[in-house]
Short mmCIF file of C-alpha atoms in Angstrom, two decimals:
data_model
loop_
_atom_site.label_atom_id
_atom_site.label_comp_id
_atom_site.label_asym_id
_atom_site.label_seq_id
_atom_site.Cartn_x
_atom_site.Cartn_y
_atom_site.Cartn_z
CA MET A 24 0.00 0.00 0.00
CA ARG A 25 1.30 3.44 -0.85
CA CYS A 26 1.82 5.86 2.01
CA SER A 27 -0.73 8.27 0.63
CA ARG A 28 -3.52 5.72 0.94
CA MET A 29 -4.16 5.04 4.60
CA THR A 30 -7.16 2.68 4.73
CA ARG A 31 -9.12 0.28 2.61
CA VAL A 32 -12.64 -1.00 3.20
CA GLY A 33 -12.89 -4.80 2.84
CA MET A 34 -9.12 -5.05 2.65
CA THR A 35 -7.72 -8.32 1.25
CA GLY A 36 -4.82 -10.53 2.30
CA LEU A 37 -2.41 -8.18 4.03
CA LEU A 38 -4.58 -6.07 6.30
CA VAL A 39 -2.80 -2.72 6.42
CA VAL A 40 -4.83 -0.78 8.93
CA GLY A 41 -3.41 2.14 10.90
CA MET A 42 -0.67 1.98 13.50
CA ALA A 43 -3.04 2.65 16.40
CA LEU A 44 -3.04 -1.01 17.47
CA GLY A 45 0.27 -0.62 19.28
CA LEU A 46 2.61 -3.33 18.02
CA THR A 47 4.59 -5.50 20.39
CA PRO A 48 7.32 -7.80 19.03
CA THR A 49 7.49 -11.36 20.24
CA SER A 50 9.82 -14.25 19.51
CA SER A 51 8.70 -17.73 18.50
CA ALA A 52 8.98 -18.69 22.18
CA ALA A 53 5.84 -16.79 23.08
CA PRO A 54 4.49 -16.57 26.65
CA ALA A 55 1.66 -18.88 27.68
CA PRO A 56 -1.62 -17.85 26.05
CA ALA A 57 -3.92 -15.72 28.17
CA GLU A 58 -7.68 -16.20 28.29
CA PRO A 59 -8.65 -16.10 24.59
CA ALA A 60 -10.62 -13.15 23.30
CA LEU A 61 -14.01 -14.55 22.29
CA SER A 62 -14.97 -12.65 19.16
CA PRO A 63 -18.74 -13.12 18.52
CA ALA A 64 -18.05 -13.39 14.79
CA MET A 65 -15.34 -16.03 15.29
CA VAL A 66 -17.73 -17.99 17.50
CA GLN A 67 -20.28 -17.78 14.69
CA ALA A 68 -17.76 -19.12 12.16
CA MET A 69 -16.98 -22.08 14.43
CA ARG A 70 -20.70 -22.74 14.83
CA GLN A 71 -21.09 -22.80 11.07
CA ASP A 72 -18.08 -24.98 10.20
CA LEU A 73 -17.93 -27.25 13.27
CA GLY A 74 -21.66 -27.65 13.93
CA LEU A 75 -21.53 -26.16 17.44
CA ASP A 76 -24.02 -23.95 19.25
CA GLU A 77 -22.81 -20.66 20.74
CA GLN A 78 -22.10 -21.99 24.23
CA GLN A 79 -20.31 -25.05 22.86
CA ALA A 80 -18.09 -22.87 20.68
CA LYS A 81 -17.17 -20.57 23.58
CA THR A 82 -16.47 -23.51 25.88
CA ARG A 83 -14.32 -25.23 23.27
CA ILE A 84 -12.19 -22.13 22.67
CA ARG A 85 -11.43 -21.91 26.41
CA GLN A 86 -10.72 -25.63 26.73
CA GLU A 87 -8.39 -25.61 23.73
CA ALA A 88 -6.45 -22.68 25.16
CA THR A 89 -5.90 -24.65 28.36
CA ALA A 90 -4.87 -27.80 26.46
CA THR A 91 -2.38 -25.84 24.39
CA LYS A 92 -0.90 -24.24 27.50
CA ILE A 93 -0.31 -27.52 29.38
CA ALA A 94 0.85 -29.63 26.40
CA SER A 95 4.56 -28.98 26.92
CA ASP A 96 4.49 -29.80 30.66
CA ALA A 97 2.44 -32.95 30.00
CA THR A 98 4.95 -34.14 27.39
CA THR A 99 7.84 -33.55 29.80
CA ALA A 100 6.03 -35.43 32.58
CA ALA A 101 5.49 -38.43 30.28
CA GLY A 102 9.17 -38.72 29.45
CA ASP A 103 10.15 -41.84 27.49
CA ALA A 104 6.62 -43.21 27.93
CA TYR A 105 5.16 -40.46 25.76
CA GLY A 106 3.03 -41.94 23.00
CA GLY A 107 1.62 -38.70 21.60
CA SER A 108 -1.19 -36.34 22.60
CA TRP A 109 -4.31 -34.71 21.22
CA PHE A 110 -7.26 -32.54 22.24
CA ASP A 111 -10.39 -34.62 22.92
CA ALA A 112 -13.39 -32.43 22.09
CA ALA A 113 -15.82 -34.74 23.90
CA LYS A 114 -13.83 -34.58 27.13
CA GLY A 115 -12.68 -31.01 26.62
CA LYS A 116 -9.16 -31.98 27.66
CA LEU A 117 -5.70 -32.82 26.40
CA VAL A 118 -5.21 -36.61 26.29
CA VAL A 119 -1.71 -38.09 26.55
CA ALA A 120 -1.02 -41.68 25.47
CA LEU A 121 1.48 -43.56 27.66
CA THR A 122 3.42 -46.80 27.17
CA ASP A 123 4.10 -46.89 30.92
CA GLN A 124 1.17 -46.14 33.24
CA ALA A 125 3.62 -45.44 36.07
CA LYS A 126 3.91 -41.96 34.51
CA ALA A 127 0.13 -41.40 34.54
CA ARG A 128 -0.02 -39.63 37.89
CA ALA A 129 2.60 -37.07 36.95
CA VAL A 130 0.90 -36.39 33.61
CA ARG A 131 -2.51 -35.99 35.21
CA ALA A 132 -1.02 -33.50 37.64
CA THR A 133 -0.54 -31.13 34.69
CA GLY A 134 -4.29 -31.20 33.96
CA ALA A 135 -4.20 -33.72 31.11
CA GLU A 136 -5.92 -37.10 30.93
CA THR A 137 -4.09 -40.28 30.02
CA THR A 138 -4.67 -43.42 27.97
CA THR A 139 -2.62 -46.47 27.06
CA ALA A 140 -0.28 -46.55 24.06
CA THR A 141 1.23 -49.65 22.46
CA HIS A 142 4.02 -47.71 20.75
CA SER A 143 6.00 -44.70 21.91
CA ALA A 144 5.96 -41.44 20.00
CA ALA A 145 9.65 -42.01 19.30
CA LYS A 146 8.89 -45.36 17.63
CA LEU A 147 6.12 -43.86 15.48
CA ALA A 148 8.38 -40.95 14.53
CA SER A 149 11.04 -43.44 13.46
CA VAL A 150 8.59 -45.23 11.15
CA LYS A 151 7.54 -41.93 9.62
CA SER A 152 11.16 -40.84 9.20
CA GLY A 153 11.80 -44.03 7.25
CA ILE A 154 9.01 -43.12 4.82
CA ASP A 155 10.42 -39.60 4.57
CA GLY A 156 13.71 -41.17 3.55
CA LEU A 157 11.97 -43.08 0.77
CA SER A 158 10.40 -39.85 -0.48
CA LYS A 159 13.80 -38.15 -0.61
CA ALA A 160 14.99 -41.06 -2.70
CA LYS A 161 11.98 -40.57 -5.00
CA ALA A 162 10.69 -44.01 -3.98
CA VAL A 163 7.14 -43.03 -3.00
CA PRO A 164 4.46 -43.66 -5.68
CA ALA A 165 2.37 -40.75 -6.94
CA GLY A 166 -0.73 -42.55 -5.65
CA VAL A 167 0.38 -41.88 -2.07
CA SER A 168 -0.80 -38.41 -0.99
CA ALA A 169 0.60 -38.03 2.52
CA TRP A 170 1.67 -39.78 5.71
CA ARG A 171 1.58 -38.81 9.36
CA VAL A 172 1.90 -40.09 12.93
CA ASP A 173 -1.55 -40.59 14.48
CA ALA A 174 -1.22 -41.14 18.22
CA ARG A 175 -4.94 -41.80 18.60
CA GLN A 176 -4.75 -44.77 16.22
CA GLY A 177 -1.30 -45.78 17.45
CA GLY A 178 0.38 -45.88 14.06
CA VAL A 179 1.57 -44.03 10.99
CA VAL A 180 -1.36 -43.28 8.69
CA VAL A 181 -0.59 -43.42 4.97
CA ASP A 182 -3.13 -41.70 2.70
CA VAL A 183 -3.59 -43.53 -0.63
CA GLN A 184 -5.67 -42.29 -3.54
CA PRO A 185 -8.19 -45.09 -4.28
CA GLY A 186 -8.14 -44.49 -8.03
CA ALA A 187 -4.35 -44.56 -8.16
CA TRP A 188 -3.76 -47.75 -6.17
CA ASN A 189 -1.52 -49.97 -8.29
CA ALA A 190 1.32 -52.48 -8.02
CA ASP A 191 3.78 -49.74 -7.09
CA VAL A 192 1.59 -48.70 -4.16
CA ASP A 193 1.31 -52.34 -3.03
CA ALA A 194 5.08 -52.72 -3.10
CA PHE A 195 5.59 -49.46 -1.22
CA LEU A 196 3.09 -50.42 1.51
CA ALA A 197 4.66 -53.88 1.88
CA THR A 198 8.02 -52.21 2.47
CA VAL A 199 6.90 -49.64 5.04
CA LYS A 200 4.72 -52.08 7.00
CA LYS A 201 7.87 -54.03 7.84
CA THR A 202 9.19 -51.04 9.80
CA GLY A 203 6.31 -50.72 12.27
CA PRO A 204 2.59 -49.98 12.68
CA VAL A 205 1.25 -48.56 9.39
CA ILE A 206 -2.43 -47.78 8.82
CA VAL A 207 -3.69 -47.25 5.27
CA ASN A 208 -6.40 -44.63 4.72
CA THR A 209 -8.27 -44.09 1.45
CA GLU A 210 -11.34 -42.23 2.68
CA GLY A 211 -11.71 -38.96 0.74
CA VAL A 212 -8.05 -39.01 -0.34
CA GLN A 213 -7.13 -37.15 -3.54
CA ALA A 214 -3.90 -35.90 -5.12
CA PRO A 215 -2.69 -32.82 -3.19
CA THR A 216 -1.88 -29.59 -5.01
CA THR A 217 -0.63 -26.20 -3.88
CA PHE A 218 -3.20 -23.41 -3.69
CA ALA A 219 -1.58 -20.77 -5.88
CA ALA A 220 -3.79 -19.25 -8.59
CA GLY A 221 -3.71 -17.14 -11.75
CA THR A 222 -3.95 -13.36 -11.52
CA VAL A 223 -7.32 -12.06 -10.34
CA GLY A 224 -7.89 -8.33 -9.76
CA GLY A 225 -8.42 -6.93 -6.28
CA ASP A 226 -6.74 -9.67 -4.29
CA PRO A 227 -3.93 -9.53 -1.71
CA TYR A 228 -0.61 -9.87 -3.46
CA TYR A 229 0.81 -10.87 -6.80
CA VAL A 230 4.09 -12.49 -7.80
CA GLY A 231 4.68 -12.97 -11.52
CA PRO A 232 1.54 -14.60 -12.93
CA TYR A 233 0.34 -15.82 -9.53
CA ARG A 234 -1.85 -14.60 -6.70
CA CYS A 235 -1.29 -15.78 -3.12
CA SER A 236 -2.29 -14.73 0.39
CA ILE A 237 -0.39 -13.11 3.25
CA GLY A 238 0.31 -15.27 6.29
CA PHE A 239 1.40 -13.32 9.39
CA SER A 240 3.09 -9.98 9.96
CA VAL A 241 6.60 -10.04 11.40
CA HIS A 242 9.10 -7.29 12.05
CA GLY A 243 10.06 -6.00 8.62
CA GLY A 244 7.58 -7.95 6.54
CA TYR A 245 5.38 -11.03 6.49
CA VAL A 246 5.58 -14.80 6.12
CA THR A 247 3.79 -16.79 3.45
CA ALA A 248 4.10 -19.97 1.36
CA GLY A 249 7.39 -20.80 -0.35
CA HIS A 250 5.78 -22.09 -3.52
CA CYS A 251 4.41 -18.58 -4.11
CA ALA A 252 7.90 -17.23 -4.81
CA ALA A 253 8.21 -16.83 -8.58
CA GLY A 254 9.57 -14.64 -11.34
CA ASP A 255 11.90 -11.88 -10.18
CA GLY A 256 10.86 -12.33 -6.53
CA VAL A 257 9.00 -8.99 -6.33
CA ALA A 258 5.66 -8.93 -4.51
CA TYR A 259 2.91 -6.48 -5.49
CA GLY A 260 0.00 -5.58 -3.24
CA TRP A 261 -3.73 -5.65 -3.87
CA ASP A 262 -3.47 -2.26 -5.58
CA ARG A 263 -0.55 -3.47 -7.75
CA SER A 264 1.89 -1.14 -6.05
CA TYR A 265 5.33 -2.43 -5.13
CA GLN A 266 5.04 -4.25 -1.81
CA GLY A 267 8.39 -5.90 -1.21
CA ASN A 268 10.83 -8.66 -2.15
CA PHE A 269 11.15 -12.30 -1.18
CA ALA A 270 14.10 -12.33 1.22
CA GLY A 271 14.01 -16.11 1.50
CA SER A 272 11.92 -19.06 0.37
CA SER A 273 11.98 -22.86 0.41
CA PHE A 274 9.89 -25.34 -1.64
CA PRO A 275 9.68 -28.31 -1.84
CA GLY A 276 11.11 -29.88 1.31
CA ASN A 277 9.54 -26.96 3.15
CA ASP A 278 6.85 -24.51 2.08
CA TYR A 279 7.69 -21.15 3.61
CA ALA A 280 8.89 -17.72 2.59
CA PHE A 281 9.69 -14.32 4.06
CA VAL A 282 8.77 -11.14 2.20
CA ARG A 283 10.58 -7.98 3.34
CA THR A 284 8.15 -5.12 2.81
CA GLY A 285 8.87 -1.68 1.38
CA GLY A 286 7.24 0.95 -0.80
CA GLY A 287 5.28 2.46 2.09
CA TRP A 288 3.68 -0.76 3.29
CA TRP A 289 3.67 -1.53 7.00
CA ASN A 290 2.73 -4.58 9.06
CA VAL A 291 0.19 -5.19 11.81
CA PRO A 292 -0.72 -8.25 13.95
CA VAL A 293 -4.11 -8.85 12.35
CA VAL A 294 -5.76 -11.71 10.43
CA LEU A 295 -8.48 -10.52 8.06
CA GLY A 296 -12.03 -11.67 8.80
CA TRP A 297 -13.43 -10.65 5.40
CA GLY A 298 -16.58 -9.27 6.95
CA GLN A 299 -17.57 -12.83 7.92
CA VAL A 300 -15.95 -12.50 11.34
CA SER A 301 -14.20 -9.73 13.22
CA ASP A 302 -10.57 -9.24 12.20
CA ALA A 303 -8.53 -11.44 14.57
CA LEU A 304 -5.69 -9.98 16.61
CA VAL A 305 -2.58 -12.16 16.89
CA ARG A 306 -1.23 -12.49 20.43
CA GLY A 307 1.27 -15.35 20.14
CA SER A 308 2.16 -18.59 18.40
CA TRP A 309 1.63 -21.47 20.82
CA GLU A 310 1.22 -24.69 18.81
CA ALA A 311 -2.21 -26.31 19.20
CA PRO A 312 -2.39 -30.13 19.52
CA PRO A 313 -4.33 -32.42 17.15
CA GLY A 314 -8.08 -32.30 17.76
CA THR A 315 -8.01 -28.53 18.31
CA SER A 316 -10.17 -26.27 16.17
CA VAL A 317 -8.38 -23.97 13.73
CA CYS A 318 -9.53 -21.26 11.32
CA ARG A 319 -8.03 -20.09 8.03
CA SER A 320 -8.11 -16.76 6.21
CA GLY A 321 -7.34 -16.66 2.49
CA SER A 322 -7.92 -14.36 -0.45
CA THR A 323 -10.12 -16.75 -2.46
CA THR A 324 -12.43 -18.52 -0.03
CA HIS A 325 -11.96 -16.08 2.87
CA TRP A 326 -12.68 -17.47 6.36
CA HIS A 327 -13.22 -21.16 7.15
CA CYS A 328 -12.71 -23.33 10.22
CA GLY A 329 -12.06 -26.98 10.94
CA VAL A 330 -9.91 -29.25 13.12
CA ILE A 331 -6.19 -30.01 13.32
CA GLN A 332 -5.96 -33.68 12.33
CA GLY A 333 -2.25 -34.34 12.66
CA ARG A 334 1.15 -32.73 13.11
CA ASN A 335 4.45 -33.63 11.47
CA GLU A 336 2.80 -34.87 8.28
CA THR A 337 4.55 -35.30 4.95
CA ILE A 338 2.78 -34.23 1.73
CA ASN A 339 3.70 -35.87 -1.56
CA TYR A 340 3.24 -33.01 -4.06
CA ALA A 341 4.03 -33.48 -7.74
CA GLN A 342 6.92 -31.01 -7.26
CA GLY A 343 8.37 -33.08 -4.39
CA ALA A 344 7.65 -33.98 -0.78
CA VAL A 345 7.18 -31.34 1.93
CA TYR A 346 7.89 -32.36 5.53
CA GLU A 347 6.77 -31.45 9.07
CA MET A 348 3.41 -30.04 7.98
CA VAL A 349 0.12 -29.87 9.88
CA GLY A 350 -2.98 -31.50 8.36
CA THR A 351 -6.46 -30.06 8.87
CA SER A 352 -10.08 -30.57 7.83
CA VAL A 353 -10.32 -26.93 6.69
CA CYS A 354 -11.16 -26.35 3.03
CA ALA A 355 -9.17 -24.08 0.70
CA GLU A 356 -8.87 -23.25 -3.00
CA GLY A 357 -6.46 -21.68 -5.48
CA GLY A 358 -5.15 -18.32 -4.31
CA ASP A 359 -5.49 -19.19 -0.60
CA SER A 360 -1.84 -20.31 -0.52
CA GLY A 361 0.22 -18.56 2.13
CA GLY A 362 -2.83 -17.46 4.11
CA SER A 363 -3.18 -17.53 7.89
CA PHE A 364 -4.13 -20.47 10.11
CA ILE A 365 -5.05 -19.33 13.63
CA THR A 366 -6.50 -20.94 16.76
CA GLY A 367 -8.14 -18.39 19.03
CA ASP A 368 -5.54 -15.62 19.07
CA GLN A 369 -2.52 -17.92 18.52
CA ALA A 370 -0.87 -18.00 15.07
CA GLN A 371 -0.47 -21.57 13.81
CA GLY A 372 0.90 -21.46 10.27
CA VAL A 373 0.58 -20.53 6.60
CA THR A 374 -1.53 -22.38 4.02
CA SER A 375 0.41 -24.77 1.78
CA GLY A 376 -1.97 -26.97 -0.24
CA GLY A 377 -4.36 -29.88 -0.16
CA TYR A 378 -7.29 -31.24 -2.11
CA GLY A 379 -11.01 -30.62 -2.46
CA ASN A 380 -12.74 -27.24 -2.31
CA CYS A 381 -15.02 -25.15 -0.12
CA SER A 382 -18.19 -26.41 -1.81
CA SER A 383 -17.72 -30.13 -1.25
CA GLY A 384 -15.03 -30.00 1.47
CA GLY A 385 -11.47 -31.20 1.48
CA ARG A 386 -8.20 -31.34 3.39
CA THR A 387 -5.57 -28.62 3.74
CA TRP A 388 -2.05 -28.55 5.20
CA PHE A 389 -0.17 -25.64 6.71
CA GLN A 390 3.48 -24.90 7.36
CA PRO A 391 3.96 -24.21 11.11
CA VAL A 392 4.73 -20.54 11.69
CA ASN A 393 7.26 -21.09 14.48
CA GLU A 394 9.57 -22.98 12.13
CA ILE A 395 9.55 -20.02 9.72
CA LEU A 396 10.35 -17.63 12.56
CA ARG A 397 13.31 -19.79 13.66
CA VAL A 398 14.71 -20.29 10.16
CA TYR A 399 14.79 -16.59 9.27
CA GLY A 400 15.33 -15.21 12.79
CA LEU A 401 12.04 -13.33 12.70
CA THR A 402 9.82 -12.00 15.45
CA LEU A 403 6.08 -12.24 15.16
CA LEU A 404 4.09 -9.03 15.60
CA THR A 405 1.51 -9.35 18.38
CA ALA A 406 -1.25 -7.13 19.70
#
C-alpha cells in the first residue's frame, strides 16, 4: 500500500490498517496464552463450520487454550513413555497416550488425561522418518498423498488415492509395513496440489503470474508460502503497487517464505475476517495439539474453520515432498496459498496446499509458523 492511501474498506490478504493497534514484538517462544478473546463473529464461524451452538463454541475455545498451554508440561512429565497427545473435544481436555502407566499420575497432575499406548511417540516418529527417507529417494508412488503419525490410532497413517492404487503402491506399503505400525487410509483421499492461482484483480498480493495470500506480519515484513515465490521475486500488493521482495523461500522440502516489505507498506498483527468474522488480533504462536479447532483466512475462499488432524505430516506433491506439515479438515482453493491459520488468538501457520474445495469440502495442510520464525530469525508481531 502506498503511504498516501491510509485505509481500505474490505481489505484483502495483508490487512494494512493504521498503526493505532500498538505493536509488540514477540519471539517464536511466546508466553503462555492468556484467556482467549471470544470474538462473537469467530464464534459464529466455528458454529457454522464445526456444527456447534454458541455456548459449545465458547467452551471449546477456552478448553483448547488450556490444552495448548499444558501440552509442553504434560509431554515432559510423560518422558520416554510419551506416545503422543491430542485434544479430545468430547472430554474437553488434552489426552496423553502412555506406554508406561507409572507416569500417569505425573501427567494428570498437569491437567491432562491419560490413555494407554502400544508404541511410543519415538517409535512412530522413526517409522515416519523411514518413509520420509523413501520420499527423498523418490521411492514413494504418486498414488500416495501423505503420511503422518496418528497417536490416537497408534500408528503411521498413509493416505492412498483409491483411483491410483496400483502395483507400485502395493510394493511401497509392503516395504513400510515391515518397519512398524502402518495404517492405510483411502477415505476422501485425492492428489494434493498447492493453492496458488492465476492473476485475479483486487486480491492480496501478486508475484509474476500468480496470486497468493499473506500469512502473518513479522518485524520487517510477512511470512507466506514458499511455492508462491516466482519470477523476479518482487511482490505487489492488492493495488498493484510495489510491496516488497522475497528475502528467503523454500519449496519443496519446506513450504515457507519471508517477504521484506517496502514501498510504504507496513505490518500489523491482524488476520483478516473478510466481513464474515471480526478481524482477529494475533497475540502469540503457541502450537495447538491435534483435535483442536483452527480457522483459516485466504484471499479466495476467505474465512473457514475446521480441526487439526495431525502434526508432522509429509505431503507428496508433484513437485516433491514437503515435511513437518500440519494437516487439517479446513477447506481451501487456489489463491489461498500462504494465508493464515489461527486458533483463538494464537498464530499456527501458513496455508500450503491440499485437495477438495469449499463447496464439497477437502483437506488442507499448513506450514507451522514457528519454524519459519526460527529459520529466518524473525519476530512475530503481536497485539
